[in-house]
Coordinates of C-alpha atoms and ligand atoms in Angstrom, one line a residue:
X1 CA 22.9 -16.5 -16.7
X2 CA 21.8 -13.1 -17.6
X3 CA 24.2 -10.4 -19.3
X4 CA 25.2 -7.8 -16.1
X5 CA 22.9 -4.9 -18.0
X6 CA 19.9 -7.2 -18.4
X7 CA 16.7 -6.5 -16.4
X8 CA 15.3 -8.8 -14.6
X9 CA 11.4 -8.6 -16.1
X10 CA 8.2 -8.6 -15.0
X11 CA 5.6 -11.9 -15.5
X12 CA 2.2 -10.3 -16.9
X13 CA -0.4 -12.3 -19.0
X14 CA 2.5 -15.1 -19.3
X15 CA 5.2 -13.0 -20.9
X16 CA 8.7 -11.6 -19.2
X17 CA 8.0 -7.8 -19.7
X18 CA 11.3 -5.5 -18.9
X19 CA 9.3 -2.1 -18.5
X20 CA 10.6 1.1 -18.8
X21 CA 12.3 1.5 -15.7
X22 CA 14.7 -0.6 -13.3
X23 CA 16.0 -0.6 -9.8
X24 CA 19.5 -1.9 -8.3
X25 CA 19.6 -4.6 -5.9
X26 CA 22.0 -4.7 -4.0
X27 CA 23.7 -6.8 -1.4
X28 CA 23.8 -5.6 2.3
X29 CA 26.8 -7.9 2.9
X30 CA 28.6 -5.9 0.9
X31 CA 27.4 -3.2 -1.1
X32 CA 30.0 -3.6 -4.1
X33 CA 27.9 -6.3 -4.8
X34 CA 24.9 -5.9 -7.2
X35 CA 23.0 -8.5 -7.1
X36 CA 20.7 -7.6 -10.4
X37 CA 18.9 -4.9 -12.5
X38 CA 14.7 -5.4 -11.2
X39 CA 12.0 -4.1 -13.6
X40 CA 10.3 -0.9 -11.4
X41 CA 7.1 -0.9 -12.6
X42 CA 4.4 1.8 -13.2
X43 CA 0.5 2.3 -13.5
X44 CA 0.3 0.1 -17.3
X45 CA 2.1 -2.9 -15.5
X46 CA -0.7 -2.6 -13.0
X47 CA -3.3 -2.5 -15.1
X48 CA -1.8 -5.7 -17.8
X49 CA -1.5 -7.4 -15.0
X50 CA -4.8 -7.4 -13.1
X51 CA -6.7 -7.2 -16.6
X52 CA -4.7 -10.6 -17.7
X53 CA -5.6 -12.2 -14.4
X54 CA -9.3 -11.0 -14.3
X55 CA -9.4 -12.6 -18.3
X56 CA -7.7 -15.7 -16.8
X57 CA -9.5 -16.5 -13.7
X58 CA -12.9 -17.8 -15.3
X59 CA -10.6 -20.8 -16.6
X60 CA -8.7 -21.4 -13.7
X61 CA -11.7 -21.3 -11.1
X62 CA -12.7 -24.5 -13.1
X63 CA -9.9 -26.1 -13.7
X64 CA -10.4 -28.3 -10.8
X65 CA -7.8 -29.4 -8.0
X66 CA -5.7 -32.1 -9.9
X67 CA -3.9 -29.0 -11.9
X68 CA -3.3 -27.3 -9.4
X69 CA -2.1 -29.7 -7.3
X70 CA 0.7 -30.9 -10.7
X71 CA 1.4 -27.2 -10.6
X72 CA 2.6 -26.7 -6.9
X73 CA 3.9 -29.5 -6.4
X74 CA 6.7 -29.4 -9.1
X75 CA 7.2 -25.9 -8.1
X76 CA 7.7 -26.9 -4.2
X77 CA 10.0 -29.9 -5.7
X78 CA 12.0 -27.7 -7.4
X79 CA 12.6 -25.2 -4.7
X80 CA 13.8 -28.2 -2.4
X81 CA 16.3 -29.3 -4.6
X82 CA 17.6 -26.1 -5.7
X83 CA 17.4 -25.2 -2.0
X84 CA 21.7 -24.2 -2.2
X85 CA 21.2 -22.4 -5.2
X86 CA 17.7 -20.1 -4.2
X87 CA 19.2 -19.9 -0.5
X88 CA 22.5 -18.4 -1.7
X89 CA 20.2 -15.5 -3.9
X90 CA 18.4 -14.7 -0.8
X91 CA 21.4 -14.6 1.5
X92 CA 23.0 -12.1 -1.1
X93 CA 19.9 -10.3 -1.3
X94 CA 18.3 -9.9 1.7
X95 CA 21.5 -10.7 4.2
X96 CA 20.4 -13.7 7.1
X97 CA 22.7 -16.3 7.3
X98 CA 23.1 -18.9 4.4
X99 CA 21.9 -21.9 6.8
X100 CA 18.9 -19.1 7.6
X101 CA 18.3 -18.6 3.8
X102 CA 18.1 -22.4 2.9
X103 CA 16.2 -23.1 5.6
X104 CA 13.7 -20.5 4.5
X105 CA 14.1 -21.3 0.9
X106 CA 13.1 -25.3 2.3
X107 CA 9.8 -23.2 4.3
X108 CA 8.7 -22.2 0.6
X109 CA 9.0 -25.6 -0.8
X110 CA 7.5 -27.3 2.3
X111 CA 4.8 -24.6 1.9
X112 CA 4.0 -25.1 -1.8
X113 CA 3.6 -29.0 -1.5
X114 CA 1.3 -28.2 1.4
X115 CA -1.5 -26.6 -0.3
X116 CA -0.9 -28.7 -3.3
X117 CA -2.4 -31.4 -1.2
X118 CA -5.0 -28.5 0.2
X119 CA -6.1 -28.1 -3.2
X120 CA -7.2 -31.7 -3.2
X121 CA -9.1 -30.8 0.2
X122 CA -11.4 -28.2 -0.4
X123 CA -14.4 -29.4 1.4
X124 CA -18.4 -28.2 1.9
X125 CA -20.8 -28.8 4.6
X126 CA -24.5 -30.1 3.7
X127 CA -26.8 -30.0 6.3
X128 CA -30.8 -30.5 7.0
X129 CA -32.8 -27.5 6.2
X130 CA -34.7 -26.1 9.3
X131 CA -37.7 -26.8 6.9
X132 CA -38.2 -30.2 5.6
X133 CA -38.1 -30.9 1.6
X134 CA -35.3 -28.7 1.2
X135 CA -31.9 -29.6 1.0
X136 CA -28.6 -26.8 2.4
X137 CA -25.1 -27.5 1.3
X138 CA -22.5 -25.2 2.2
X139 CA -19.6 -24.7 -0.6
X140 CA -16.4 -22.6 -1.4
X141 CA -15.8 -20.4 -4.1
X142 CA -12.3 -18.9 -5.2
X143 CA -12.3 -15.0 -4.4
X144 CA -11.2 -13.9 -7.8
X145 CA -8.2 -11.8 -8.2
X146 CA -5.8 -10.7 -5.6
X147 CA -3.3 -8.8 -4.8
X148 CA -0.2 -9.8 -3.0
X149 CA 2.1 -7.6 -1.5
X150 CA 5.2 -8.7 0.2
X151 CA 8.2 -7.6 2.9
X152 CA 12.0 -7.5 2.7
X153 CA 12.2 -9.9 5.6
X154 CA 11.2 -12.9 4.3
X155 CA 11.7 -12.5 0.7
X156 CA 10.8 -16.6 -0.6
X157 CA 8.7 -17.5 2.7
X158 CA 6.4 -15.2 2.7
X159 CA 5.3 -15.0 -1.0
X160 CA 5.0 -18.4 -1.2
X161 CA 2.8 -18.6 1.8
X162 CA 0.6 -16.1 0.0
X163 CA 0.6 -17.4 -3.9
X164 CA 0.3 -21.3 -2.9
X165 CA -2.7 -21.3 -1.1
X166 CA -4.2 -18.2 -3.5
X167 CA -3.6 -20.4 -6.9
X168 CA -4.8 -24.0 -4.7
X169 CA -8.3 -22.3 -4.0
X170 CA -8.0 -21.1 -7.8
X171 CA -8.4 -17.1 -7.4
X172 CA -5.9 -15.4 -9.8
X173 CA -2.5 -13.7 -8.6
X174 CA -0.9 -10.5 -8.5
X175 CA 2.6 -10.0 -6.8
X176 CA 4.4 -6.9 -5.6
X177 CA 7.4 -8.0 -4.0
X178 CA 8.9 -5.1 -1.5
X179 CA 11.7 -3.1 -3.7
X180 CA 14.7 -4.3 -1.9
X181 CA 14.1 -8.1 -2.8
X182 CA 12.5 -9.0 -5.9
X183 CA 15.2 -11.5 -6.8
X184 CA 13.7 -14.5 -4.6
X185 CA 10.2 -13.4 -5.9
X186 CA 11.5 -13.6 -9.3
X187 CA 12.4 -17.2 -8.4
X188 CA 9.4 -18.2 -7.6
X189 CA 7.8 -16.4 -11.2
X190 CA 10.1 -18.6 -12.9
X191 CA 8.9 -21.7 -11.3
X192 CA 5.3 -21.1 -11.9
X193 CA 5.9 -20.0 -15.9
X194 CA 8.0 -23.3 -16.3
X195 CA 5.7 -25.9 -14.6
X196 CA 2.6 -24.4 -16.7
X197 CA 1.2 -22.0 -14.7
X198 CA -1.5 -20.7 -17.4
X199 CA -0.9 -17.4 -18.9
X200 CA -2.5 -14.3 -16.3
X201 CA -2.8 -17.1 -13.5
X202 CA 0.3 -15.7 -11.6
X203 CA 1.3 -11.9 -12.6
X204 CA 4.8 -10.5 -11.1
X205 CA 5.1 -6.8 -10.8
X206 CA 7.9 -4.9 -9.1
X207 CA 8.4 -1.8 -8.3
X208 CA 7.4 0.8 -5.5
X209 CA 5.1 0.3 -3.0
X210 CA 3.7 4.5 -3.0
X211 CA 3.2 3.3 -6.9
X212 CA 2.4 -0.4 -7.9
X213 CA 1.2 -1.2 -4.7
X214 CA -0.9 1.6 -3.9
X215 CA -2.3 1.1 -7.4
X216 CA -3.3 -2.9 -6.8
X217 CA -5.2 -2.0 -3.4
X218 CA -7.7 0.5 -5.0
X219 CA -7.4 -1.3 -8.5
X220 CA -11.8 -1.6 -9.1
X221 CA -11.0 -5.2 -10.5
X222 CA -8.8 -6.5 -7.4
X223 CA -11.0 -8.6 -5.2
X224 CA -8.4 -8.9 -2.2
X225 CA -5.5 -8.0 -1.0
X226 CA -3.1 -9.9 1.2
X227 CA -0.1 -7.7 2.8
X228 CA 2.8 -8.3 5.3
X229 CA 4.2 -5.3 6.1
X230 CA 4.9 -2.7 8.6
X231 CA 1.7 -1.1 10.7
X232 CA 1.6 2.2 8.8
X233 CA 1.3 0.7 5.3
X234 CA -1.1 -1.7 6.9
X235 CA -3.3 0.6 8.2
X236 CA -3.2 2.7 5.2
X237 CA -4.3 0.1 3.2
X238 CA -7.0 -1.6 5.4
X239 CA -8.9 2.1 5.2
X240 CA -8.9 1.5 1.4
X241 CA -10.2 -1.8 1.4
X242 CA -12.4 -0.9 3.9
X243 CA -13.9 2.1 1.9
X244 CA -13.7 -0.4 -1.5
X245 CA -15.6 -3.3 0.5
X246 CA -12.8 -5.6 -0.4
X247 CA -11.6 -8.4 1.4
X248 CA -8.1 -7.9 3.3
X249 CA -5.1 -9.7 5.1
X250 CA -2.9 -7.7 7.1
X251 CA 0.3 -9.1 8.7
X252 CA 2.0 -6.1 11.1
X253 CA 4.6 -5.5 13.2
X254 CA 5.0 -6.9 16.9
X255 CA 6.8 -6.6 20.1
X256 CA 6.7 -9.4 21.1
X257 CA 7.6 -9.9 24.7
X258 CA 9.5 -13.0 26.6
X259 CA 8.9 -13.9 30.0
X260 CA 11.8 -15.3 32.3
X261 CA 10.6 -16.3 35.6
X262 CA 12.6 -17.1 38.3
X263 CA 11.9 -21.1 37.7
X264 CA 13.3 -20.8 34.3
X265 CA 16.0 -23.2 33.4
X266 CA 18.5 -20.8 32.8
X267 CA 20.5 -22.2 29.5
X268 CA 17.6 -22.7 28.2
X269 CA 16.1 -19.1 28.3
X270 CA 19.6 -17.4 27.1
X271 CA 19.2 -19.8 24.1
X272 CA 15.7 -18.8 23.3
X273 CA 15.7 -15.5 23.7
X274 CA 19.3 -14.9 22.1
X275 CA 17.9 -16.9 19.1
X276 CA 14.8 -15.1 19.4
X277 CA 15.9 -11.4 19.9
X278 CA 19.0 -11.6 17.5
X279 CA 19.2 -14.1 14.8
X280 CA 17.8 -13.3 11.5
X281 CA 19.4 -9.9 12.7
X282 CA 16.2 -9.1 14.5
X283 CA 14.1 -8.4 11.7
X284 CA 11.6 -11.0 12.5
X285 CA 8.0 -9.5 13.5
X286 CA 7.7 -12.5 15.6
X287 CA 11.4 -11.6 17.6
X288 CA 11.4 -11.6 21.1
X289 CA 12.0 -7.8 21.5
X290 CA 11.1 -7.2 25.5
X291 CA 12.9 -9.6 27.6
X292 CA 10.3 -9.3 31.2
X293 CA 12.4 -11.0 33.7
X294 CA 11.3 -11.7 37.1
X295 CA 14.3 -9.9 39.5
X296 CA 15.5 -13.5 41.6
X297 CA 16.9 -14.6 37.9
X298 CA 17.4 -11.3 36.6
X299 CA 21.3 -10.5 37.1
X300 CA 22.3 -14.2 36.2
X301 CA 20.1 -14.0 33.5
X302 CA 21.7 -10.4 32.0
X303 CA 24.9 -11.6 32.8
X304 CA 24.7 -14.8 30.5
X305 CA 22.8 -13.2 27.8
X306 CA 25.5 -10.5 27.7
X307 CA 28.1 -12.8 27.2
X308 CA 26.2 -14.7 24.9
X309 CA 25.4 -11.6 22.7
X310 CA 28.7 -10.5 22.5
X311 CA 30.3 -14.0 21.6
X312 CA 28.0 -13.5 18.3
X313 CA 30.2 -13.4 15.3
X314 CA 28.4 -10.4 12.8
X315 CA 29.9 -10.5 9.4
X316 CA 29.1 -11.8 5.6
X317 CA 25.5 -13.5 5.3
X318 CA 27.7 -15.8 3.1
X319 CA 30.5 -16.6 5.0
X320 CA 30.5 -19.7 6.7
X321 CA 31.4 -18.8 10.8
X322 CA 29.0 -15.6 10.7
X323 CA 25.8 -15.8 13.3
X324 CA 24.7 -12.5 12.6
X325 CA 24.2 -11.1 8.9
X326 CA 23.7 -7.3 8.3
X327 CA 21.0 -4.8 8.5
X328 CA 19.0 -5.2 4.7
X329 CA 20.1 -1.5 3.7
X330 CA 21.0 1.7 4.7
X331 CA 17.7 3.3 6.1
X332 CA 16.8 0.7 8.5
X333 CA 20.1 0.5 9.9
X334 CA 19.7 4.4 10.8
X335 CA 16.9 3.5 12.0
X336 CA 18.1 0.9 14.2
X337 CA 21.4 3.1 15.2
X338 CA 18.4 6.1 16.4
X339 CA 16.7 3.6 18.9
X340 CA 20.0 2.8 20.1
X341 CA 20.5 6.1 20.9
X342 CA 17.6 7.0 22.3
X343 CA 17.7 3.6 24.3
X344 CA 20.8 5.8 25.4
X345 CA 18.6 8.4 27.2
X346 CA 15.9 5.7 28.0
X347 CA 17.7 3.1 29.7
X348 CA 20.0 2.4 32.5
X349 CA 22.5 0.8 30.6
X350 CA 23.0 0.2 27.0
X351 CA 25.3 -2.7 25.7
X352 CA 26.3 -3.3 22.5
X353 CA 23.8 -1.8 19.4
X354 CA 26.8 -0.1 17.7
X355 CA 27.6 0.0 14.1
X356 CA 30.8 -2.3 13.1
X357 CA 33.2 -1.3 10.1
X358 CA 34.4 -4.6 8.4
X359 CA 36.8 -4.9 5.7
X360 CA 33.8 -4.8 2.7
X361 CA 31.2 -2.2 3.0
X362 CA 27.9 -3.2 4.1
X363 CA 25.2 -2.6 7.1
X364 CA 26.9 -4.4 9.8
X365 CA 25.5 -3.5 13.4
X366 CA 26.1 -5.6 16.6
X367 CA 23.8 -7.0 18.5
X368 CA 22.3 -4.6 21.3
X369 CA 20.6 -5.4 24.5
X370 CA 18.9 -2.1 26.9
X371 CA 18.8 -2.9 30.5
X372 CA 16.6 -1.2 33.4
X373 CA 14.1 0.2 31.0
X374 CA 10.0 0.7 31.4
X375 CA 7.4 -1.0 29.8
X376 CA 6.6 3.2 28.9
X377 CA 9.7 4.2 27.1
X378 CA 9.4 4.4 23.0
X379 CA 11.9 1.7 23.0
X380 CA 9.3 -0.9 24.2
X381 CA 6.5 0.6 22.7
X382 CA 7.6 0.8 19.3
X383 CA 9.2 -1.8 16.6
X384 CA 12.5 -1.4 16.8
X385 CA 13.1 -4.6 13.8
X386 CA 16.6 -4.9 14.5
X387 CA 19.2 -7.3 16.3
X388 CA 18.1 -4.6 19.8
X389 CA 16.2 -6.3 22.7
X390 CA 15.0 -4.6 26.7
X391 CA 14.9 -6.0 29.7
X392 CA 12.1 -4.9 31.5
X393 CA 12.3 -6.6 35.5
X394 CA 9.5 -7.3 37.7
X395 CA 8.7 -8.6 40.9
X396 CA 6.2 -11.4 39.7
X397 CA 4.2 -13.4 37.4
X398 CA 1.2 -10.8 37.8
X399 CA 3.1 -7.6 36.7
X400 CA 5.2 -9.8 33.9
X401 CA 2.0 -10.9 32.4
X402 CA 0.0 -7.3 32.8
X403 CA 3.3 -5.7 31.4
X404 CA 3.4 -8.7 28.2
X405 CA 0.2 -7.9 27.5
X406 CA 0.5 -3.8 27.5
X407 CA 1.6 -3.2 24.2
X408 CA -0.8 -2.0 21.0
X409 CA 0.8 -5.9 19.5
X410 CA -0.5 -9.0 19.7
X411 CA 1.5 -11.7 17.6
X412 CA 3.9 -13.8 19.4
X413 CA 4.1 -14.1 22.9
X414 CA 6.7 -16.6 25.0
X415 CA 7.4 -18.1 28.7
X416 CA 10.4 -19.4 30.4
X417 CA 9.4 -21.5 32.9
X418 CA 9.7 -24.6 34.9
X419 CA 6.3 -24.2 36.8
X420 CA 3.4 -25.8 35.4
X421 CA 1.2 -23.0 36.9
X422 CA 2.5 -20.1 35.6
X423 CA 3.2 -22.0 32.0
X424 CA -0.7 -22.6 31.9
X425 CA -2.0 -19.1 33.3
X426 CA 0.5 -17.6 30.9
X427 CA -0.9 -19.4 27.8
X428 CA -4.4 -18.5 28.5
X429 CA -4.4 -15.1 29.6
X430 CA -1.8 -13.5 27.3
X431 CA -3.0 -11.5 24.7
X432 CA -1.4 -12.9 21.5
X433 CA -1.9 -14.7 18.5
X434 CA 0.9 -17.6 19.1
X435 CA 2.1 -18.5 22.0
X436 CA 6.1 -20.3 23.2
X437 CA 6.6 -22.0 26.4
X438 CA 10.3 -22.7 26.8
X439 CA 10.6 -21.9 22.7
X440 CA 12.0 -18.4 21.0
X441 CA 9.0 -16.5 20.5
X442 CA 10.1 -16.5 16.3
X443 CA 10.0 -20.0 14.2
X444 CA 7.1 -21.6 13.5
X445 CA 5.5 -24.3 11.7
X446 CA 3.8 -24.1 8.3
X447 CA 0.8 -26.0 8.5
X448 CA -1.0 -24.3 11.7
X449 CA -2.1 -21.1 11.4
X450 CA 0.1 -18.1 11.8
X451 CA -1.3 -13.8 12.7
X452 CA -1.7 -12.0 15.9
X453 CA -4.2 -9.7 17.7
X454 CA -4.8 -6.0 18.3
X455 CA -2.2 -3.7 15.8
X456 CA -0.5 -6.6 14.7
X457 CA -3.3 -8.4 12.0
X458 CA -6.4 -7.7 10.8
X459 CA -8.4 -9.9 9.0
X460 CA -8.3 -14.1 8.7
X461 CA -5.0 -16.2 9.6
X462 CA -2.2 -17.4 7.5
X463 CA -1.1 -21.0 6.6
X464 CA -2.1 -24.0 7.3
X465 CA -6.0 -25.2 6.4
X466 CA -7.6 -21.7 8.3
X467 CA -5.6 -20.2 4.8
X468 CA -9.0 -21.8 3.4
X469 CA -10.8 -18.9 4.9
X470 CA -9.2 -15.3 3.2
X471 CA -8.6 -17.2 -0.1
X472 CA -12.2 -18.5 -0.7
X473 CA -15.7 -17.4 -0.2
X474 CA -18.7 -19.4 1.1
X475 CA -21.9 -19.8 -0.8
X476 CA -25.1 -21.2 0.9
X477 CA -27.8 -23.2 -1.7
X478 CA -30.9 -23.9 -0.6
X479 CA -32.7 -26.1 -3.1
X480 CA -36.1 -28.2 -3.2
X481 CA -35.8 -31.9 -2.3
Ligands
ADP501 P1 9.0 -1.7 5.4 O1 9.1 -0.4 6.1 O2 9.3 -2.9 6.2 O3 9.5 -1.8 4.0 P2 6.4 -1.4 4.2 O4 5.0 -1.6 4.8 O5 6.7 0.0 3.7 O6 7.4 -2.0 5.2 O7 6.5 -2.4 3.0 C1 5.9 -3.7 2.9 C2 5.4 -3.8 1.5 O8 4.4 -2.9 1.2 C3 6.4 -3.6 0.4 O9 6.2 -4.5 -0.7 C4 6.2 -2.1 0.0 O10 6.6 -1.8 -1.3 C5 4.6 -2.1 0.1 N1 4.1 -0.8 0.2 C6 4.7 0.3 0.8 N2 3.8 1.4 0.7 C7 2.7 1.0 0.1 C8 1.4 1.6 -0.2 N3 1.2 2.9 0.1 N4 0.5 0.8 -0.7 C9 0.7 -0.5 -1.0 N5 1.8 -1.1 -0.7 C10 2.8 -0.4 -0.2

């Protein structure tokens, strides 16, 4: 257990390095609560860090699979036993539900085990050569060293969806983890130092994204970078890459719409898209944000979700009865408390979306759904990332679907439905990445492949055995028979 003033260091070359600076983490649930001191990092972090894993990743390239397999497997072990433990951190940290943060703390280990099997997988291709005497094999290559920069939202999920298949396909790691939850990052640090991860392998850095992140995209001796994030950061730093011929990941907002028909089964569409629109407090890029819903179902439908909504209990991430955790801090729920009132001036009616006052301090908002709005209002064309949905009716499967698919997002994309039909057309013509019929348009697997189209990725798809593609590179050898 660390002493209160202790900082919570940086992993660089294989050594816990405090830094000279430090931020407060803090817990949304209630904000008397400091969860830790977090090394904040400046420009000689970055550079240790990416200069240790560039001296490190000749080794590790040929270490081979079997240890790197040993390594993430005992580090997916140990997160699923110490799944109570991790999930309480990230609860306190971060602010979803406890059952949420151990079930995402059990995503991580899940995740790591995964690719330490991939690592035993890495396959080539050797075909005939259009010219006979000559022999063609097709093989892959780790990428080198990249950089891994990580969101509030998923704070042990999403990192671990990054390093494990980046250290199974043996490239070298550095982590920034976003500001306001390095804890569960630090977690995962620990982890990889104890089961042996070689010095320089895996590099942690904390600290701003304007300052260590910025300086790991344009870093000369970063090969890629892999980011989840929101659009503008995104964008920001595919023009870099794009300008430094590196290879990138981008994982981007969404607004992801949900399609009621008038066949729906109706419990079963309250439940997904209550689920979908509010749990996790909405900050899910995949959550269902635009409920389309076609007008024969429309009022029944409203009127159970309503209910539904305002039955959700909102309180302390840690407390055992609460649905609904709070907002992560202080800006987004502004932010979140500004679309409500606009939603004010943009919708016909607006219920719920207000800030609540418990007895502790923290970001508590309730749940808000905005009825009778247009598919051209900023409140369905922008991310909103809180527990906030629209309903957006229509008249019939042609306008919900041309209306799903006008957005500047791609990711997640679902259908309530009893028709066959209109299940089918839906899944082939809509213009996302993944695609729910009867499901909440947010939880996934781990061992398909995870992104979106248009604004909301760039670049190849997370998890699962596509991973293969960002975190190696192909080499073709042609050689005489
Ligand atoms: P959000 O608004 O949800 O925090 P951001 O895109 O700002 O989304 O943050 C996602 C991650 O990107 C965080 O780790 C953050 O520190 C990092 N980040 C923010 N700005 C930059 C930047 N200019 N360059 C690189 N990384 C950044």
């Amino acid at each position: 257990m660390k002493d209160t003033n202790d900082i919570y260091g940086n992993l660089i070359g294989g050594e816990w390095l405090q830094g000279n600076g430090s931020s407060i983490n803090v817990n949304p649930s209630d904000t008397r609560d400091i969860v830790g001191l977090f090394a904040c990092s400046g420009l000689d972090e970055v550079e240790q860090a990416v200069s240790g894993a560039r001296a490190a990743f000749p080794a590790w390239a040929a270490a081979g699979p079997q240890m790197r397999y040993d390594l993430l497997d005992a580090v997916g072990t140990e997160l699923l036993a110490r799944k109570e433990e991790f999930g309480r951190l990230l609860a306190r940290e971060e602010g979803k539900t406890l059952p949420e943060a151990i079930g995402e703390t059990v995503r991580a280990g899940q995740v790591f085990k995964f690719f330490a099997g991939e690592a035993l997988r890495v396959t080539g291709d050797t075909q005939q050569s259009v010219r006979p005497g000559i022999d063609v094999d097709v093989t892959r290559e780790p990428v080198g060293v990249i950089a891994l920069i990580t969101p509030w939202n998923f704070p042990i999920a999403i990192p671990a969806w990054k390093i494990a298949p980046a250290l199974a396909y043996g490239n070298c790691v550095v982590l920034k983890p976003a500001e306001l939850t390095p804890g569960c990052a630090h977690v995962i640090a620990q982890l990889l130092h104890k089961h042996g991860c070689p010095p320089g392998v895996f590099n942690l850095v904390m600290g701003q994204g304007s300052v260590v992140g910025d300086a790991l995209v344009s870093h000369p001796d970063v090969d890629a970078v892999s980011f989840t994030g929101s659009a503008a950061t995104g964008s920001r730093i595919a023009a870099t890459c794009g300008t430094l011929r590196r290879k990138v990941q981008l994982e981007m907002g969404g607004k992801n719409p949900m399609v009621i028909m008038n066949d729906a089964d109706l419990p079963t569409a309250v439940q997904a898209c209550l689920s979908g629109s509010f749990f996790s407090t909405g900050q899910r890029c995949t959550a269902s944000s635009r409920l389309i819903v076609q007008s024969g179902i429309h009022d029944a439908f409203v009127e159970a979700i309503s209910r539904e909504m305002r039955a959700l209990r909102v309180g302390d991430a840690m407390q055992a009865d609460t649905q609904i955790g709070p907002v992560v801090d202080q800006r987004q729920l502004d932010s979140n408390l500004r679309y409500v009132e606009l939603a004010r001036a943009e919708a016909s009616e607006v219920i719920g979306g207000e800030q609540l006052h418990l007895d502790q301090p923290g970001f508590y908002q309730a749940p808000g759904l905005f009825l009778g709005t247009s598919n051209n209002a900023r409140i369905n064309r922008e991310e909103i990332f809180g527990p906030c949905a629209t309903v957006i009716r229509v008249d019939d499967f042609d306008e919900a679907l041309a209306i799903a698919n006008d957005t500047e997002f791609g990711l997640s994309a679902g259908i309530c439905s009893t028709s066959l039909k209109h299940a089918s057309e839906f899944r082939r013509k809509v213009e996302a990445g993944m695609v729910m019929v009867n499901l909440p348009t947010a939880g996934v697997d781990y061992h398909v492949p995870f992104g979106g189209r248009k604004g909301s990725s760039f670049g190849p798809r997370e998890q699962g055995r596509y991973a293969v593609e960002f975190y190696t590179v192909t080499k073709t050898t042609y050689q005489l028979a």
